[in-house]
Amino acid sequence: MLTTASHCARIPRAVGSQIRGIHDLLNVSGKPIISYGPPGRSASGGHVATVFGCTGFLGRYLVAKLAKAGTQVIVPYREEDEKRHLKVMGDLGQIVPMEWDIRRPDQIAECLRHSDTVYNLVGREYETKNFTFGSVHVDGAERIAQIAAESGVSRLVHVSHLNASALSTSAFYKSKAEGEERVKAAFPSATIVRPATMYGYEDRFLNNIAVRPVHVMDVAQALSNIFEHPSFPGTVNLPGPSELTYEYVLTLVSSVTYRPPSRIPVVPKRIALLAARAAQNIWWPALSPDEVERRYINDADVPGDWDKVGVEPTEIEDSAITYLRRYRSADNYVRPVVLPPSRDTPYELS
């Protein structure tokens, strides 16, 4: 699950197991970076990276790729059980868990004080009484950027969303846009990465039924490749390779799983918003009104910057079976994949 696909070209870095070269001794913000050992998981690249949001969907894949390249990774966590699966992603001593709270500047500073690169992947799909979109995407992002700048961190990579816009009708997308501006003000050389809705093993897209979905492994590889660049300021847009409709995605899921399409009736937006507001009275997370709002917003039509990060994005049809096979019945489990004839033609199961 955590291997790199063949089309994800990692930016090459020559590392000899015994021979030292000029590339083995780098100087970032006055800190010597010395790499040694054979390439791979057991190497020591000399770099230290902090990944805020490492326990989330994208974070686990980024941690795996960084640790596999010999980077020591600081993994801030809030709950003890959330970080256990990250410990085995690197060699002994390469994964360093540290408890933190996004509202505690002292804990943030402690998590990044030895790092030369900081990733901020922190995000919320819905608001709670303790964490609003603003407190996480705006205030929290600004706090991390300010402390990173004060601590002399050489590089900050902030992950936003492809649809981030101050003019959006979604509070989620608005907060993402405001967070970007706060980060750039606090850390002018920060790299802003804008991926589209991601899919993978733990997603809320294929596994939950965005219209330009992008593979989570492609985004993780792009973030890992940015790590290899000495400087990468600016904004990087990472949309999916193709524009899809929800109707096509539902057809794709139906054809891959050999199950009939969902018979749930389509309700008007106004009724869906009322139902989502009523659902907020239960104690467990449910579909929020802002998530309903986001379902009615098309992904931004912007060109992708995949060539800048050395990754060729995966088409959803090429990997859907990996994540959807488990939903097949026993009789259909090993049947070949039959994809819809085209993205513009409705498909009926026989």
GROMACS .gro file of N, CA, C and O in nm, residues 271-322:
model
  208
  271ILE      N    1  -3.327   2.106   0.065
  271ILE     CA    2  -3.368   2.001   0.158
  271ILE      C    3  -3.245   1.931   0.217
  271ILE      O    4  -3.242   1.896   0.336
  272ALA      N    5  -3.141   1.911   0.135
  272ALA     CA    6  -3.018   1.848   0.185
  272ALA      C    7  -2.954   1.934   0.294
  272ALA      O    8  -2.903   1.882   0.394
  273LEU      N    9  -2.957   2.066   0.276
  273LEU     CA   10  -2.901   2.156   0.378
  273LEU      C   11  -2.981   2.149   0.507
  273LEU      O   12  -2.924   2.147   0.617
  274LEU      N   13  -3.114   2.143   0.497
  274LEU     CA   14  -3.198   2.132   0.617
  274LEU      C   15  -3.171   2.002   0.691
  274LEU      O   16  -3.160   1.999   0.815
  275ALA      N   17  -3.157   1.892   0.616
  275ALA     CA   18  -3.129   1.763   0.678
  275ALA      C   19  -2.992   1.763   0.745
  275ALA      O   20  -2.974   1.706   0.854
  276ALA      N   21  -2.893   1.827   0.680
  276ALA     CA   22  -2.759   1.832   0.738
  276ALA      C   23  -2.758   1.915   0.866
  276ALA      O   24  -2.689   1.880   0.963
  277ARG      N   25  -2.833   2.025   0.868
  277ARG     CA   26  -2.840   2.107   0.990
  277ARG      C   27  -2.905   2.028   1.104
  277ARG      O   28  -2.861   2.036   1.219
  278ALA      N   29  -3.009   1.953   1.072
  278ALA     CA   30  -3.075   1.872   1.175
  278ALA      C   31  -2.983   1.763   1.227
  278ALA      O   32  -2.984   1.728   1.346
  279ALA      N   33  -2.896   1.711   1.139
  279ALA     CA   34  -2.804   1.603   1.178
  279ALA      C   35  -2.695   1.650   1.273
  279ALA      O   36  -2.627   1.568   1.335
  280GLN      N   37  -2.677   1.782   1.285
  280GLN     CA   38  -2.573   1.832   1.375
  280GLN      C   39  -2.610   1.817   1.522
  280GLN      O   40  -2.528   1.840   1.610
  281ASN      N   41  -2.734   1.777   1.549
  281ASN     CA   42  -2.778   1.759   1.688
  281ASN      C   43  -2.736   1.625   1.746
  281ASN      O   44  -2.745   1.605   1.868
  282ILE      N   45  -2.690   1.533   1.663
  282ILE     CA   46  -2.642   1.406   1.716
  282ILE      C   47  -2.496   1.422   1.759
  282ILE      O   48  -2.428   1.514   1.715
  283TRP      N   49  -2.449   1.334   1.843
  283TRP     CA   50  -2.318   1.355   1.904
  283TRP      C   51  -2.203   1.308   1.817
  283TRP      O   52  -2.089   1.348   1.836
  284TRP      N   53  -2.228   1.217   1.718
  284TRP     CA   54  -2.120   1.170   1.633
  284TRP      C   55  -2.115   1.254   1.504
  284TRP      O   56  -2.216   1.315   1.465
  285PRO      N   57  -2.000   1.259   1.437
  285PRO     CA   58  -1.988   1.340   1.315
  285PRO      C   59  -2.084   1.293   1.206
  285PRO      O   60  -2.094   1.175   1.177
  286ALA      N   61  -2.155   1.387   1.149
  286ALA     CA   62  -2.246   1.359   1.038
  286ALA      C   63  -2.219   1.459   0.927
  286ALA      O   64  -2.142   1.553   0.943
  287LEU      N   65  -2.283   1.438   0.812
  287LEU     CA   66  -2.265   1.529   0.699
  287LEU      C   67  -2.305   1.670   0.742
  287LEU      O   68  -2.417   1.694   0.786
  288SER      N   69  -2.211   1.763   0.731
  288SER     CA   70  -2.235   1.901   0.775
  288SER      C   71  -2.294   1.983   0.661
  288SER      O   72  -2.280   1.948   0.543
  289PRO      N   73  -2.361   2.095   0.693
  289PRO     CA   74  -2.414   2.182   0.587
  289PRO      C   75  -2.306   2.231   0.492
  289PRO      O   76  -2.330   2.245   0.371
  290ASP      N   77  -2.185   2.257   0.542
  290ASP     CA   78  -2.080   2.305   0.455
  290ASP      C   79  -2.033   2.196   0.359
  290ASP      O   80  -1.994   2.225   0.245
  291GLU      N   81  -2.036   2.071   0.403
  291GLU     CA   82  -2.002   1.960   0.312
  291GLU      C   83  -2.105   1.950   0.201
  291GLU      O   84  -2.071   1.920   0.086
  292VAL      N   85  -2.233   1.973   0.233
  292VAL     CA   86  -2.337   1.975   0.130
  292VAL      C   87  -2.308   2.088   0.031
  292VAL      O   88  -2.318   2.070  -0.091
  293GLU      N   89  -2.273   2.205   0.084
  293GLU     CA   90  -2.241   2.320  -0.002
  293GLU      C   91  -2.126   2.287  -0.096
  293GLU      O   92  -2.129   2.321  -0.215
  294ARG      N   93  -2.025   2.218  -0.046
  294ARG     CA   94  -1.908   2.185  -0.128
  294ARG      C   95  -1.942   2.087  -0.240
  294ARG      O   96  -1.876   2.084  -0.343
  295ARG      N   97  -2.045   2.003  -0.217
  295ARG     CA   98  -2.085   1.908  -0.321
  295ARG      C   99  -2.140   1.979  -0.446
  295ARG      O  100  -2.146   1.921  -0.553
  296TYR      N  101  -2.184   2.104  -0.429
  296TYR     CA  102  -2.241   2.179  -0.540
  296TYR      C  103  -2.142   2.277  -0.601
  296TYR      O  104  -2.179   2.362  -0.682
  297ILE      N  105  -2.016   2.266  -0.565
  297ILE     CA  106  -1.911   2.355  -0.620
  297ILE      C  107  -1.819   2.272  -0.708
  297ILE      O  108  -1.762   2.172  -0.664
  298ASN      N  109  -1.804   2.314  -0.832
  298ASN     CA  110  -1.712   2.245  -0.924
  298ASN      C  111  -1.568   2.274  -0.885
  298ASN      O  112  -1.536   2.383  -0.835
  299ASP      N  113  -1.480   2.178  -0.908
  299ASP     CA  114  -1.338   2.202  -0.883
  299ASP      C  115  -1.287   2.312  -0.974
  299ASP      O  116  -1.331   2.326  -1.089
  300ALA      N  117  -1.191   2.387  -0.924
  300ALA     CA  118  -1.134   2.497  -1.000
  300ALA      C  119  -1.071   2.446  -1.130
  300ALA      O  120  -1.000   2.345  -1.130
  301ASP      N  121  -1.099   2.517  -1.238
  301ASP     CA  122  -1.044   2.479  -1.368
  301ASP      C  123  -0.910   2.549  -1.389
  301ASP      O  124  -0.901   2.652  -1.454
  302VAL      N  125  -0.808   2.493  -1.330
  302VAL     CA  126  -0.673   2.550  -1.340
  302VAL      C  127  -0.578   2.443  -1.391
  302VAL      O  128  -0.598   2.323  -1.367
  303PRO      N  129  -0.473   2.483  -1.463
  303PRO     CA  130  -0.376   2.384  -1.510
  303PRO      C  131  -0.296   2.326  -1.393
  303PRO      O  132  -0.268   2.394  -1.294
  304GLY      N  133  -0.259   2.200  -1.405
  304GLY     CA  134  -0.181   2.135  -1.299
  304GLY      C  135  -0.033   2.166  -1.311
  304GLY      O  136   0.018   2.198  -1.419
  305ASP      N  137   0.035   2.158  -1.198
  305ASP     CA  138   0.180   2.181  -1.193
  305ASP      C  139   0.255   2.053  -1.166
  305ASP      O  140   0.359   2.051  -1.098
  306TRP      N  141   0.203   1.941  -1.216
  306TRP     CA  142   0.264   1.811  -1.190
  306TRP      C  143   0.406   1.801  -1.245
  306TRP      O  144   0.491   1.734  -1.187
  307ASP      N  145   0.431   1.868  -1.358
  307ASP     CA  146   0.565   1.861  -1.417
  307ASP      C  147   0.669   1.925  -1.327
  307ASP      O  148   0.785   1.884  -1.326
  308LYS      N  149   0.629   2.024  -1.249
  308LYS     CA  150   0.723   2.090  -1.158
  308LYS      C  151   0.768   1.998  -1.046
  308LYS      O  152   0.878   2.015  -0.992
  309VAL      N  153   0.681   1.905  -1.008
  309VAL     CA  154   0.713   1.815  -0.897
  309VAL      C  155   0.752   1.676  -0.943
  309VAL      O  156   0.772   1.585  -0.862
  310GLY      N  157   0.764   1.656  -1.075
  310GLY     CA  158   0.813   1.530  -1.128
  310GLY      C  159   0.722   1.412  -1.110
  310GLY      O  160   0.768   1.299  -1.088
  311VAL      N  161   0.589   1.433  -1.119
  311VAL     CA  162   0.493   1.323  -1.101
  311VAL      C  163   0.392   1.324  -1.215
  311VAL      O  164   0.345   1.431  -1.256
  312GLU      N  165   0.360   1.208  -1.267
  312GLU     CA  166   0.252   1.195  -1.365
  312GLU      C  167   0.129   1.142  -1.291
  312GLU      O  168   0.129   1.029  -1.241
  313PRO      N  169   0.022   1.222  -1.281
  313PRO     CA  170  -0.093   1.180  -1.201
  313PRO      C  171  -0.164   1.058  -1.260
  313PRO      O  172  -0.166   1.035  -1.380
  314THR      N  173  -0.221   0.979  -1.172
  314THR     CA  174  -0.289   0.855  -1.209
  314THR      C  175  -0.435   0.879  -1.243
  314THR      O  176  -0.504   0.953  -1.173
  315GLU      N  177  -0.483   0.818  -1.351
  315GLU     CA  178  -0.625   0.822  -1.381
  315GLU      C  179  -0.700   0.734  -1.281
  315GLU      O  180  -0.652   0.627  -1.241
  316ILE      N  181  -0.817   0.776  -1.242
  316ILE     CA  182  -0.892   0.705  -1.139
  316ILE      C  183  -0.928   0.564  -1.183
  316ILE      O  184  -0.934   0.471  -1.101
  317GLU      N  185  -0.951   0.543  -1.313
  317GLU     CA  186  -0.987   0.410  -1.362
  317GLU      C  187  -0.873   0.310  -1.343
  317GLU      O  188  -0.897   0.190  -1.329
  318ASP      N  189  -0.749   0.359  -1.342
  318ASP     CA  190  -0.633   0.270  -1.331
  318ASP      C  191  -0.614   0.212  -1.190
  318ASP      O  192  -0.545   0.113  -1.173
  319SER      N  193  -0.672   0.277  -1.090
  319SER     CA  194  -0.648   0.232  -0.953
  319SER      C  195  -0.777   0.205  -0.875
  319SER      O  196  -0.770   0.163  -0.759
  320ALA      N  197  -0.892   0.228  -0.935
  320ALA     CA  198  -1.019   0.211  -0.861
  320ALA      C  199  -1.034   0.069  -0.808
  320ALA      O  200  -1.081   0.049  -0.695
  321ILE      N  201  -0.995  -0.031  -0.884
  321ILE     CA  202  -1.012  -0.170  -0.840
  321ILE      C  203  -0.935  -0.198  -0.712
  321ILE      O  204  -0.977  -0.279  -0.629
  322THR      N  205  -0.823  -0.131  -0.692
  322THR     CA  206  -0.742  -0.152  -0.571
  322THR      C  207  -0.822  -0.123  -0.445
  322THR      O  208  -0.808  -0.192  -0.345
   0.00000   0.00000   0.00000
